[in-house]
Amino acid sequence: MFTLSEPLASVIARLKAPAQQGQIGRLRRGIEKEGLRVDPAGRIAQTPHPHALGSKLTHPHVTTDYSEALLEYITPVYCKPHDALAFLGDLHRFSYHYLGEELIWPASMPARLNGNASVPIADYGSSNIGTMKHVYRKGLDVRYGRIMQAIAGVHYNVSLPDDLWPLLREIDPQASDTAASSDADYRSSRYFGLIRHFRRNSWLLMYLFGASPAIDRSFLDGKPAPDWLEAHGSDTLLSPYATTLRMSGLGYQNKVQEQLKICFNSLSNYVGTLRHAISTPWPPYQALGVNQGDTWQQLNANILQIENEYYSDIRPKRVTRHNETPSQALEARGVEYIEVRCLDLNPLLPLGVDAAQMYFLDTFLMWCLLSDSPWIPDDECDHLDDNRRLVVERGRDPAMRLNIGGELRSVPERGHEIFTELEAVAELLDILEEGSPHSDAVRGLAPLLDDPSLTPSGRVMARLKETQQSFAEVMLALAREQAEQFRREPMDAAHRALLDELIETSHRQQGEIEAGDEERFGAFLEGYFTRAREPRAARAV
């Protein structure tokens, strides 16, 4: 029988009394959810982002990701998962007032494509910042192609309670080593510990929530399929035991970025590595060329054009200020929240995510924070990458084994050990709640460890086999069902009023930005990158 590690048990025991007295506070979270617009036949939409949804440059809640067709919804920050989901639902309901016959594709892997050019690059207007966003996307096209950028997902942004940090520092046996550090430095160091523990165990999230075991053949754009994919009819390719092809070598992967070796051991290492990447030319990108006069095809020829080009399953974040890059914000004021980026859309859920998953993620992230998390050496970093790849491609295979601390372990064996610790963390979080939503979420997902058919990827695979339909046919049927549901459901009146107001406000703001630009784009870009290379000294928060 697995028991809690002594350090984790001690931390939980010492936090219970403050939690019972209401001294810890609640986690805060926001959701970013992407979804492709498609036509009634399930082909990626070629129409512009609807003007009636507002300006995608300035709207705080409705924008686009890479493609003009790739909607991105951004909720405000909430203390309760159900509030975030309610707002996300109203963003869908609001959109369907203006989408006509178009649908929102429910899956992470894209709809029917017709080559690279069928993925339209998002256009953000004529301002310098809008042009920069467009040229950045053109750079992604010449580097990786557009099709990879049509993949959708859920990003989960979480900030731990402010009142928790002084409590942790008080009981932290290592806090005396950093007694002279600021509160912001301590918080950042603990967030990076959370990130390291997350990276050691993110395979579990990909197993539990991966929902993309199949793709439409058009995704390969005529290239030969890897030998681990099998044909399902004429239009679908699948991997029998895969969990999330979105996170596989077919998805958001970059061989150039692998040489960065970012393992999140410290804030200074993270910032320094990213700054090196946005400042260091890469010969193959130089060979592509940057611009000819006013015609740009990438922002620069460096390893990364900008920091956002770095792909990772989790990122440390801080809200940026004017003329500040994400790394400069982190360097100046420390980590404010973390962004979980390894989550597929669950096509069987209208919103792609539900409250039980959010409560589980909160529990998982708090477990990562409270657990010991030593620095990750390079050899362990390689093992972590191998574990993620195995779960992505073969996670539901009973014969698959992970390398856990040098031992070969099955998903159920290691998973149940983690769940034992998650149950203890869930009980701590539930002290503040009516009922036991965190514990219920953990208990509700535990059966998936022993029965892979219950996972989202297993359920999608079962639907493909039971219906004998293609991936595109199954997803299109779900898209139609979900569209009918959203069109029927009423919106919250306050949300509707806000979104109605933001249509005009966001377009006006974009116009003001464009009218205020006096600098040529080349000079604007030079100034941006000059500032981006500057270190920012830590300031009092």
Coordinates of C-alpha atoms in Angstrom, one line a residue:
M1 CA 0.0 0.0 0.0
F2 CA 1.5 3.3 -1.0
T3 CA 1.6 6.1 1.6
L4 CA 2.3 9.8 1.4
S5 CA 5.9 10.9 1.4
E6 CA 6.9 12.3 4.8
P7 CA 7.6 15.8 3.5
L8 CA 4.3 16.1 1.7
A9 CA 2.3 14.7 4.7
S10 CA 4.1 17.2 7.0
V11 CA 3.2 20.2 4.7
I12 CA -0.4 19.1 4.4
A13 CA -0.7 18.6 8.2
R14 CA 0.7 22.1 8.9
L15 CA -1.6 23.8 6.4
K16 CA -4.8 22.2 7.6
A17 CA -5.3 24.6 10.6
P18 CA -4.8 27.7 8.5
A19 CA -7.1 26.3 5.8
Q20 CA -9.8 25.6 8.4
Q21 CA -9.5 29.2 9.6
G22 CA -9.9 30.5 6.0
Q23 CA -6.3 31.8 5.8
I24 CA -5.3 30.1 2.5
G25 CA -7.8 31.5 0.0
R26 CA -8.9 30.0 -3.3
L27 CA -7.0 29.4 -6.5
R28 CA -7.7 31.8 -9.4
R29 CA -8.0 30.5 -12.9
G30 CA -8.9 31.5 -16.4
I31 CA -9.4 29.4 -19.6
E32 CA -8.2 30.0 -23.1
K33 CA -10.0 27.7 -25.5
E34 CA -9.3 27.5 -29.3
G35 CA -11.7 26.1 -31.9
L36 CA -11.6 26.1 -35.7
R37 CA -14.4 27.6 -37.7
V38 CA -15.5 25.1 -40.3
D39 CA -18.1 25.1 -43.1
P40 CA -21.2 22.8 -43.1
A41 CA -19.1 20.1 -44.8
G42 CA -16.4 20.2 -42.1
R43 CA -13.8 22.0 -44.2
I44 CA -11.7 24.7 -42.6
A45 CA -13.5 28.1 -43.1
Q46 CA -12.0 30.5 -45.7
T47 CA -14.1 33.4 -44.5
P48 CA -12.7 36.3 -42.5
H49 CA -13.1 36.5 -38.7
P50 CA -16.7 37.8 -38.3
H51 CA -16.7 41.6 -38.0
A52 CA -19.7 41.3 -35.6
L53 CA -17.5 39.4 -33.1
G54 CA -15.3 42.5 -32.6
S55 CA -11.7 43.3 -33.4
K56 CA -9.4 40.3 -32.9
L57 CA -6.6 42.7 -32.2
T58 CA -8.1 44.4 -29.2
H59 CA -11.1 42.3 -28.0
P60 CA -10.2 40.9 -24.5
H61 CA -12.3 37.8 -24.8
V62 CA -12.8 36.8 -28.5
T63 CA -9.7 36.7 -30.8
T64 CA -7.9 34.3 -33.1
D65 CA -4.8 32.2 -32.6
Y66 CA -2.7 31.4 -35.7
S67 CA -5.3 31.3 -38.3
E68 CA -8.1 33.6 -39.3
A69 CA -10.3 30.5 -38.8
L70 CA -9.0 29.6 -35.4
L71 CA -11.2 31.2 -32.8
E72 CA -9.7 31.8 -29.4
Y73 CA -11.9 32.4 -26.4
I74 CA -10.4 34.0 -23.2
T75 CA -12.3 34.1 -20.0
P76 CA -11.8 36.5 -17.1
V77 CA -10.0 35.2 -14.0
Y78 CA -12.4 33.5 -11.6
C79 CA -12.2 31.8 -8.2
K80 CA -14.8 29.2 -9.1
P81 CA -14.5 26.8 -12.0
H82 CA -18.3 27.0 -12.7
D83 CA -18.1 30.8 -13.2
A84 CA -15.3 30.4 -15.8
L85 CA -17.2 27.7 -17.6
A86 CA -20.4 29.9 -17.6
F87 CA -18.5 32.7 -19.3
L88 CA -16.9 30.4 -21.8
G89 CA -20.3 28.9 -22.6
D90 CA -21.7 32.4 -23.3
L91 CA -18.7 33.2 -25.6
H92 CA -19.8 30.2 -27.7
R93 CA -23.5 31.2 -27.6
F94 CA -22.7 34.7 -28.6
S95 CA -20.5 33.6 -31.5
Y96 CA -23.2 31.3 -32.9
H97 CA -25.4 34.4 -33.3
Y98 CA -23.0 35.5 -36.0
L99 CA -21.5 32.4 -37.5
G100 CA -24.4 31.6 -39.9
E101 CA -24.0 28.0 -41.1
E102 CA -20.4 27.7 -39.9
L103 CA -19.6 25.5 -37.0
I104 CA -16.9 25.4 -34.2
W105 CA -14.9 22.2 -34.7
P106 CA -14.9 20.2 -31.4
A107 CA -11.5 18.4 -31.8
S108 CA -7.9 19.5 -31.3
M109 CA -6.7 17.9 -34.6
P110 CA -8.1 20.0 -37.4
A111 CA -10.9 19.5 -39.9
R112 CA -10.6 18.7 -43.6
L113 CA -7.7 20.6 -45.1
N114 CA -6.7 21.2 -48.7
G115 CA -3.0 21.8 -48.4
N116 CA -1.0 24.4 -46.6
A117 CA -2.6 27.4 -48.2
S118 CA -6.1 26.3 -47.0
V119 CA -5.1 27.5 -43.5
P120 CA -5.6 31.3 -43.8
I121 CA -3.2 33.4 -41.7
A122 CA -4.8 35.8 -39.2
D123 CA -4.9 39.4 -40.3
Y124 CA -4.8 42.0 -37.5
G125 CA -5.0 45.2 -39.5
S126 CA -2.5 47.9 -40.6
S127 CA -1.0 49.0 -37.3
N128 CA 2.6 48.2 -36.5
I129 CA 1.6 45.8 -33.7
G130 CA -1.1 44.2 -35.9
T131 CA 1.5 43.8 -38.7
M132 CA 4.0 42.3 -36.3
K133 CA 1.4 39.7 -35.2
H134 CA 0.7 38.8 -38.9
V135 CA 4.4 38.7 -39.9
Y136 CA 5.2 36.5 -36.9
R137 CA 2.6 34.0 -38.2
K138 CA 4.1 34.2 -41.7
G139 CA 7.4 33.3 -40.0
L140 CA 5.8 30.2 -38.4
D141 CA 4.5 29.2 -41.9
V142 CA 8.0 29.4 -43.5
R143 CA 9.6 27.6 -40.6
Y144 CA 7.0 24.9 -39.8
G145 CA 4.1 25.2 -42.2
R146 CA 0.6 26.4 -41.5
I147 CA -1.1 23.0 -41.0
M148 CA 0.6 22.4 -37.6
Q149 CA -0.7 25.8 -36.5
A150 CA -4.3 24.7 -37.1
I151 CA -4.2 22.4 -34.1
A152 CA -6.4 23.6 -31.2
G153 CA -6.3 23.1 -27.5
V154 CA -7.2 24.4 -24.0
H155 CA -4.8 26.5 -22.0
Y156 CA -5.4 26.6 -18.3
N157 CA -4.1 29.6 -16.4
V158 CA -3.8 29.2 -12.6
S159 CA -2.6 31.5 -9.9
L160 CA -2.1 30.1 -6.4
P161 CA -3.6 32.1 -3.5
D162 CA -1.7 35.2 -2.3
D163 CA -2.2 34.2 1.3
L164 CA -0.6 30.8 0.8
W165 CA 2.9 32.1 0.1
P166 CA 3.8 33.4 3.6
L167 CA 2.4 30.3 5.1
L168 CA 4.6 28.1 2.9
R169 CA 7.6 30.2 3.6
E170 CA 7.0 29.9 7.3
I171 CA 7.0 26.1 7.2
D172 CA 9.6 25.6 4.4
P173 CA 12.7 24.0 5.9
Q174 CA 14.7 25.5 3.0
A175 CA 13.4 29.0 3.5
S176 CA 16.3 29.9 5.8
D177 CA 18.6 29.4 2.8
T178 CA 16.8 32.2 1.0
A179 CA 15.9 34.4 4.0
A180 CA 17.3 37.5 2.3
S181 CA 15.3 37.0 -0.9
S182 CA 12.2 39.0 -1.6
D183 CA 8.7 37.6 -1.3
A184 CA 8.5 37.7 -5.2
D185 CA 11.8 35.7 -5.5
Y186 CA 10.5 33.1 -3.0
R187 CA 7.2 32.8 -4.9
S188 CA 9.0 32.5 -8.2
S189 CA 11.3 29.8 -6.9
R190 CA 8.3 27.8 -5.6
Y191 CA 6.5 28.2 -8.9
F192 CA 9.5 26.8 -10.7
G193 CA 9.5 23.9 -8.3
L194 CA 5.8 23.4 -9.2
I195 CA 6.8 23.4 -12.9
R196 CA 9.6 20.9 -12.4
H197 CA 7.2 18.5 -10.6
F198 CA 4.6 19.1 -13.3
R199 CA 7.1 18.2 -16.0
R200 CA 8.0 15.0 -14.2
N201 CA 4.4 13.9 -14.1
S202 CA 2.6 15.7 -17.0
W203 CA 2.3 12.3 -18.7
L204 CA -0.5 11.6 -16.3
L205 CA -2.6 14.5 -17.7
M206 CA -1.9 13.4 -21.2
Y207 CA -3.2 9.9 -20.3
L208 CA -6.3 11.2 -18.4
F209 CA -7.3 14.0 -20.8
G210 CA -5.7 13.2 -24.2
A211 CA -8.5 13.1 -26.7
S212 CA -6.8 13.0 -30.1
P213 CA -6.0 9.4 -31.1
A214 CA -6.9 10.0 -34.8
I215 CA -6.4 12.5 -37.6
D216 CA -7.9 13.3 -41.0
R217 CA -5.5 12.1 -43.7
S218 CA -5.4 15.6 -45.1
F219 CA -3.4 16.7 -42.1
L220 CA -0.3 15.0 -43.6
D221 CA -0.7 17.0 -46.8
G222 CA 0.5 14.2 -49.0
K223 CA 3.4 13.2 -46.8
P224 CA 3.8 9.4 -45.9
A225 CA 2.2 8.4 -42.6
P226 CA 4.5 7.3 -39.8
D227 CA 4.6 3.5 -39.5
W228 CA 2.9 3.7 -36.1
L229 CA -0.3 5.1 -37.6
E230 CA -3.0 2.8 -39.1
A231 CA -5.6 3.4 -41.7
H232 CA -9.3 3.6 -40.6
G233 CA -11.2 3.7 -43.8
S234 CA -9.8 5.9 -46.6
D235 CA -9.7 9.3 -44.9
T236 CA -8.6 8.6 -41.3
L237 CA -5.3 7.6 -39.6
L238 CA -5.1 6.5 -36.0
S239 CA -2.8 5.0 -33.5
P240 CA -4.6 2.2 -31.6
Y241 CA -3.2 3.1 -28.1
A242 CA -2.5 6.8 -28.6
T243 CA -3.8 9.4 -26.2
T244 CA -2.9 12.8 -27.7
L245 CA -1.5 13.0 -31.2
R246 CA -1.7 16.8 -30.7
M247 CA 1.3 16.4 -28.4
S248 CA 3.1 13.9 -30.7
G249 CA 5.8 14.5 -33.3
L250 CA 2.9 15.3 -35.6
G251 CA 1.8 18.2 -33.5
Y252 CA 3.5 21.1 -31.7
Q253 CA 7.1 19.8 -31.9
N254 CA 10.2 21.7 -33.0
K255 CA 13.6 20.0 -33.5
V256 CA 15.4 23.3 -33.5
Q257 CA 14.0 24.2 -30.1
E258 CA 15.0 20.9 -28.5
Q259 CA 18.6 22.2 -28.4
L260 CA 17.5 25.0 -26.0
K261 CA 17.3 22.4 -23.2
I262 CA 15.0 24.5 -21.0
C263 CA 14.2 22.4 -17.9
F264 CA 12.9 25.2 -15.7
N265 CA 15.5 25.0 -12.9
S266 CA 15.4 28.7 -12.1
L267 CA 13.8 31.9 -13.3
S268 CA 17.2 33.3 -14.3
N269 CA 18.1 30.2 -16.4
Y270 CA 14.7 30.3 -18.1
V271 CA 14.8 34.0 -18.9
G272 CA 18.5 33.7 -20.0
T273 CA 17.8 30.8 -22.3
L274 CA 14.8 32.5 -24.0
R275 CA 16.8 35.8 -24.4
H276 CA 19.6 33.8 -26.1
A277 CA 17.1 32.2 -28.4
I278 CA 15.5 35.4 -29.6
S279 CA 18.9 37.0 -30.2
T280 CA 20.8 34.1 -31.9
P281 CA 20.6 33.6 -35.6
W282 CA 19.9 30.1 -37.0
P283 CA 21.5 29.5 -40.4
P284 CA 18.5 27.6 -42.0
Y285 CA 16.2 30.5 -41.0
Q286 CA 18.8 33.0 -42.3
A287 CA 18.7 31.1 -45.6
L288 CA 14.9 31.7 -45.8
G289 CA 15.4 35.5 -45.8
V290 CA 13.6 38.0 -43.5
N291 CA 12.3 40.8 -45.8
Q292 CA 12.7 42.4 -49.1
G293 CA 11.9 46.1 -48.6
D294 CA 8.4 46.3 -47.1
T295 CA 7.6 42.6 -47.8
W296 CA 8.3 40.5 -44.7
Q297 CA 8.1 36.8 -44.4
Q298 CA 9.4 36.5 -40.8
L299 CA 10.3 38.9 -38.0
N300 CA 13.9 37.8 -37.9
A301 CA 16.1 34.7 -38.5
N302 CA 16.8 33.8 -34.9
I303 CA 16.1 30.5 -33.1
L304 CA 12.9 32.1 -31.9
Q305 CA 11.3 35.1 -33.6
I306 CA 9.7 36.0 -30.2
E307 CA 9.3 34.2 -26.9
N308 CA 5.8 33.0 -27.7
E309 CA 7.3 30.7 -30.4
Y310 CA 8.8 28.5 -27.7
Y311 CA 6.6 25.4 -27.2
S312 CA 6.2 23.8 -23.8
D313 CA 3.5 21.9 -21.9
I314 CA 3.7 24.5 -19.1
R315 CA 4.9 28.1 -18.9
P316 CA 5.6 30.6 -16.1
K317 CA 3.7 33.8 -16.7
R318 CA 3.2 37.4 -15.6
V319 CA 0.9 40.1 -17.1
T320 CA 3.1 42.4 -19.2
R321 CA 3.2 46.1 -19.1
H322 CA 3.7 48.6 -21.9
N323 CA 6.9 47.9 -24.0
E324 CA 7.7 44.8 -21.9
T325 CA 8.2 41.2 -23.2
P326 CA 6.9 38.2 -21.2
S327 CA 10.5 37.4 -19.9
Q328 CA 11.1 41.0 -18.9
A329 CA 7.9 41.0 -16.9
L330 CA 9.0 37.8 -15.1
E331 CA 12.5 39.1 -14.5
A332 CA 11.2 42.4 -13.1
R333 CA 8.4 41.2 -10.9
G334 CA 8.5 37.4 -10.7
V335 CA 6.1 34.6 -11.6
E336 CA 2.4 35.6 -11.2
Y337 CA 0.7 32.5 -12.6
I338 CA 1.3 29.4 -14.7
E339 CA -0.2 28.3 -18.0
V340 CA -0.9 24.6 -18.6
R341 CA -0.6 24.0 -22.3
C342 CA -0.8 20.2 -22.8
L343 CA -4.6 19.8 -22.7
D344 CA -6.6 18.5 -25.7
L345 CA -10.1 19.7 -26.4
N346 CA -12.4 16.9 -25.3
P347 CA -14.8 16.7 -28.4
L348 CA -17.3 14.9 -26.3
L349 CA -17.8 18.0 -24.1
P350 CA -19.5 21.1 -25.6
L351 CA -16.9 23.4 -24.1
G352 CA -14.0 21.0 -24.5
V353 CA -13.4 20.9 -20.8
D354 CA -15.6 20.6 -17.7
A355 CA -15.7 21.4 -14.0
A356 CA -14.4 18.0 -12.8
Q357 CA -11.3 18.3 -15.0
M358 CA -10.7 21.8 -13.6
Y359 CA -11.0 20.6 -10.0
F360 CA -8.6 17.8 -10.8
L361 CA -6.1 20.2 -12.5
D362 CA -6.2 22.5 -9.4
T363 CA -5.5 19.5 -7.2
F364 CA -2.7 18.3 -9.5
L365 CA -1.1 21.8 -9.5
M366 CA -1.3 22.2 -5.8
W367 CA 0.3 18.7 -5.4
C368 CA 3.1 19.9 -7.7
L369 CA 3.6 23.0 -5.5
L370 CA 3.6 21.2 -2.2
S371 CA 5.8 18.2 -3.3
D372 CA 9.6 18.2 -3.1
S373 CA 11.0 19.0 -6.6
P374 CA 14.8 19.0 -7.0
W375 CA 16.4 20.4 -10.0
I376 CA 16.2 18.4 -13.2
P377 CA 19.6 17.3 -14.7
D378 CA 20.0 16.8 -18.4
D379 CA 19.7 13.0 -18.3
E380 CA 16.5 13.1 -16.4
C381 CA 15.2 15.8 -18.8
D382 CA 15.7 13.2 -21.6
H383 CA 13.8 10.5 -19.6
L384 CA 10.9 12.9 -19.1
D385 CA 10.7 13.5 -22.8
D386 CA 10.7 9.8 -23.4
N387 CA 7.9 9.2 -20.9
R388 CA 5.7 11.9 -22.5
R389 CA 6.3 10.4 -26.0
L390 CA 5.4 6.9 -24.8
V391 CA 2.1 8.0 -23.2
V392 CA 1.3 10.2 -26.3
E393 CA 1.8 7.4 -28.7
R394 CA 1.0 4.3 -26.6
G395 CA -0.6 5.5 -23.4
R396 CA -3.5 3.0 -23.4
D397 CA -1.2 0.0 -24.2
P398 CA -1.1 -2.3 -21.1
A399 CA 2.4 -3.4 -22.0
M400 CA 3.8 0.2 -22.1
R401 CA 6.2 1.0 -19.2
L402 CA 7.5 4.4 -18.0
N403 CA 10.9 5.2 -16.6
I404 CA 10.2 6.5 -13.1
G405 CA 13.4 7.2 -11.2
G406 CA 15.2 4.4 -13.2
E407 CA 12.5 1.8 -12.7
L408 CA 10.1 0.6 -15.3
R409 CA 6.5 1.2 -14.1
S410 CA 3.1 0.8 -15.7
V411 CA 0.6 3.7 -15.9
P412 CA -1.8 2.1 -13.4
E413 CA 1.0 1.3 -10.9
R414 CA 2.5 4.8 -10.8
G415 CA -0.8 6.4 -11.4
H416 CA -2.4 5.0 -8.2
E417 CA 0.6 6.1 -6.2
I418 CA 0.1 9.7 -7.5
F419 CA -3.7 9.5 -6.8
T420 CA -3.0 8.6 -3.2
E421 CA -1.2 11.8 -2.8
L422 CA -3.7 13.8 -4.8
E423 CA -6.5 12.6 -2.5
A424 CA -4.7 14.1 0.5
V425 CA -4.2 17.4 -1.4
A426 CA -7.9 17.4 -2.5
E427 CA -9.0 17.0 1.1
L428 CA -7.0 20.1 2.0
L429 CA -8.5 22.1 -0.8
D430 CA -12.0 21.0 0.0
I431 CA -11.8 22.5 3.5
L432 CA -12.9 25.8 1.9
E433 CA -15.6 24.3 -0.3
E434 CA -19.2 23.3 0.1
G435 CA -19.1 19.6 -0.4
S436 CA -16.0 17.9 -1.8
P437 CA -15.5 18.8 -5.4
H438 CA -11.7 18.2 -5.5
S439 CA -12.0 14.8 -3.9
D440 CA -14.9 13.9 -6.1
A441 CA -12.9 14.8 -9.2
V442 CA -9.9 12.7 -8.1
R443 CA -12.1 9.7 -7.2
G444 CA -14.1 10.1 -10.4
L445 CA -11.0 9.9 -12.6
A446 CA -9.3 7.0 -10.7
P447 CA -11.1 4.2 -12.6
L448 CA -9.5 5.5 -15.8
L449 CA -6.1 4.2 -14.6
D450 CA -7.2 0.6 -14.8
D451 CA -9.6 0.9 -17.7
P452 CA -8.1 2.9 -20.6
S453 CA -11.4 2.6 -22.5
L454 CA -12.9 5.2 -20.1
T455 CA -10.3 7.9 -21.1
P456 CA -11.4 10.5 -23.6
S457 CA -9.0 9.0 -26.2
G458 CA -10.5 5.6 -25.6
R459 CA -14.0 6.9 -25.9
V460 CA -13.2 8.7 -29.2
M461 CA -11.6 5.6 -30.5
A462 CA -14.6 3.5 -29.5
R463 CA -16.9 5.9 -31.4
L464 CA -14.8 5.7 -34.5
K465 CA -14.9 1.9 -34.4
E466 CA -18.6 1.5 -33.5
T467 CA -19.9 3.9 -36.1
Q468 CA -17.3 2.9 -38.8
Q469 CA -17.2 6.5 -39.7
S470 CA -14.2 8.7 -40.5
F471 CA -12.7 11.0 -37.9
A472 CA -14.1 14.0 -39.9
E473 CA -17.6 12.5 -40.0
V474 CA -17.7 11.8 -36.2
M475 CA -16.4 15.2 -35.3
L476 CA -18.7 17.0 -37.7
A477 CA -21.7 15.2 -36.2
L478 CA -20.6 16.4 -32.7
A479 CA -20.0 19.9 -34.0
R480 CA -23.6 20.0 -35.3
E481 CA -25.1 18.7 -32.1
Q482 CA -23.1 21.2 -30.0
A483 CA -24.1 24.1 -32.3
E484 CA -27.7 23.2 -31.9
Q485 CA -27.3 23.2 -28.2
F486 CA -25.6 26.5 -28.0
R487 CA -28.1 28.2 -30.3
R488 CA -31.0 27.0 -28.1
E489 CA -29.5 28.1 -24.8
P490 CA -30.1 31.6 -23.4
M491 CA -27.2 33.8 -22.5
D492 CA -26.5 35.5 -19.2
A493 CA -27.9 39.1 -19.6
A494 CA -24.8 40.8 -18.2
H495 CA -22.5 38.7 -20.4
R496 CA -24.6 39.6 -23.4
A497 CA -24.5 43.3 -22.7
L498 CA -20.7 43.2 -22.1
L499 CA -20.0 41.4 -25.4
D500 CA -22.4 43.6 -27.3
E501 CA -20.5 46.7 -26.1
L502 CA -17.1 45.2 -26.8
I503 CA -18.0 44.8 -30.5
E504 CA -17.9 48.6 -31.1
T505 CA -15.3 49.3 -28.4
S506 CA -12.8 46.9 -29.8
H507 CA -13.1 48.1 -33.4
R508 CA -12.8 51.7 -32.2
Q509 CA -9.6 50.8 -30.2
Q510 CA -8.1 49.2 -33.2
G511 CA -8.8 52.3 -35.3
E512 CA -7.2 54.5 -32.7
I513 CA -4.1 52.3 -32.7
E514 CA -3.8 52.5 -36.4
A515 CA -4.4 56.2 -36.6
G516 CA -1.7 56.8 -33.9
D517 CA 1.1 54.9 -35.7
E518 CA 3.7 57.3 -37.2
E519 CA 6.7 55.0 -37.3
R520 CA 7.6 52.8 -40.2
F521 CA 7.3 49.0 -39.5
G522 CA 11.0 48.3 -39.9
A523 CA 11.9 51.0 -37.4
F524 CA 9.1 49.8 -35.0
L525 CA 10.5 46.3 -35.2
E526 CA 14.1 47.3 -34.6
G527 CA 13.0 49.3 -31.5
Y528 CA 11.0 46.3 -30.2
F529 CA 13.9 43.9 -30.4
T530 CA 16.4 46.4 -29.0
R531 CA 14.1 46.7 -25.9
A532 CA 13.5 42.9 -25.8
R533 CA 17.2 42.2 -25.4
E534 CA 17.5 44.5 -22.4
P535 CA 17.6 42.8 -18.9
R536 CA 15.1 44.2 -16.5
A537 CA 16.2 44.5 -12.9
A538 CA 13.8 43.0 -10.3
R539 CA 11.6 45.7 -8.8
A540 CA 9.5 45.8 -5.7
V541 CA 6.1 44.3 -6.3

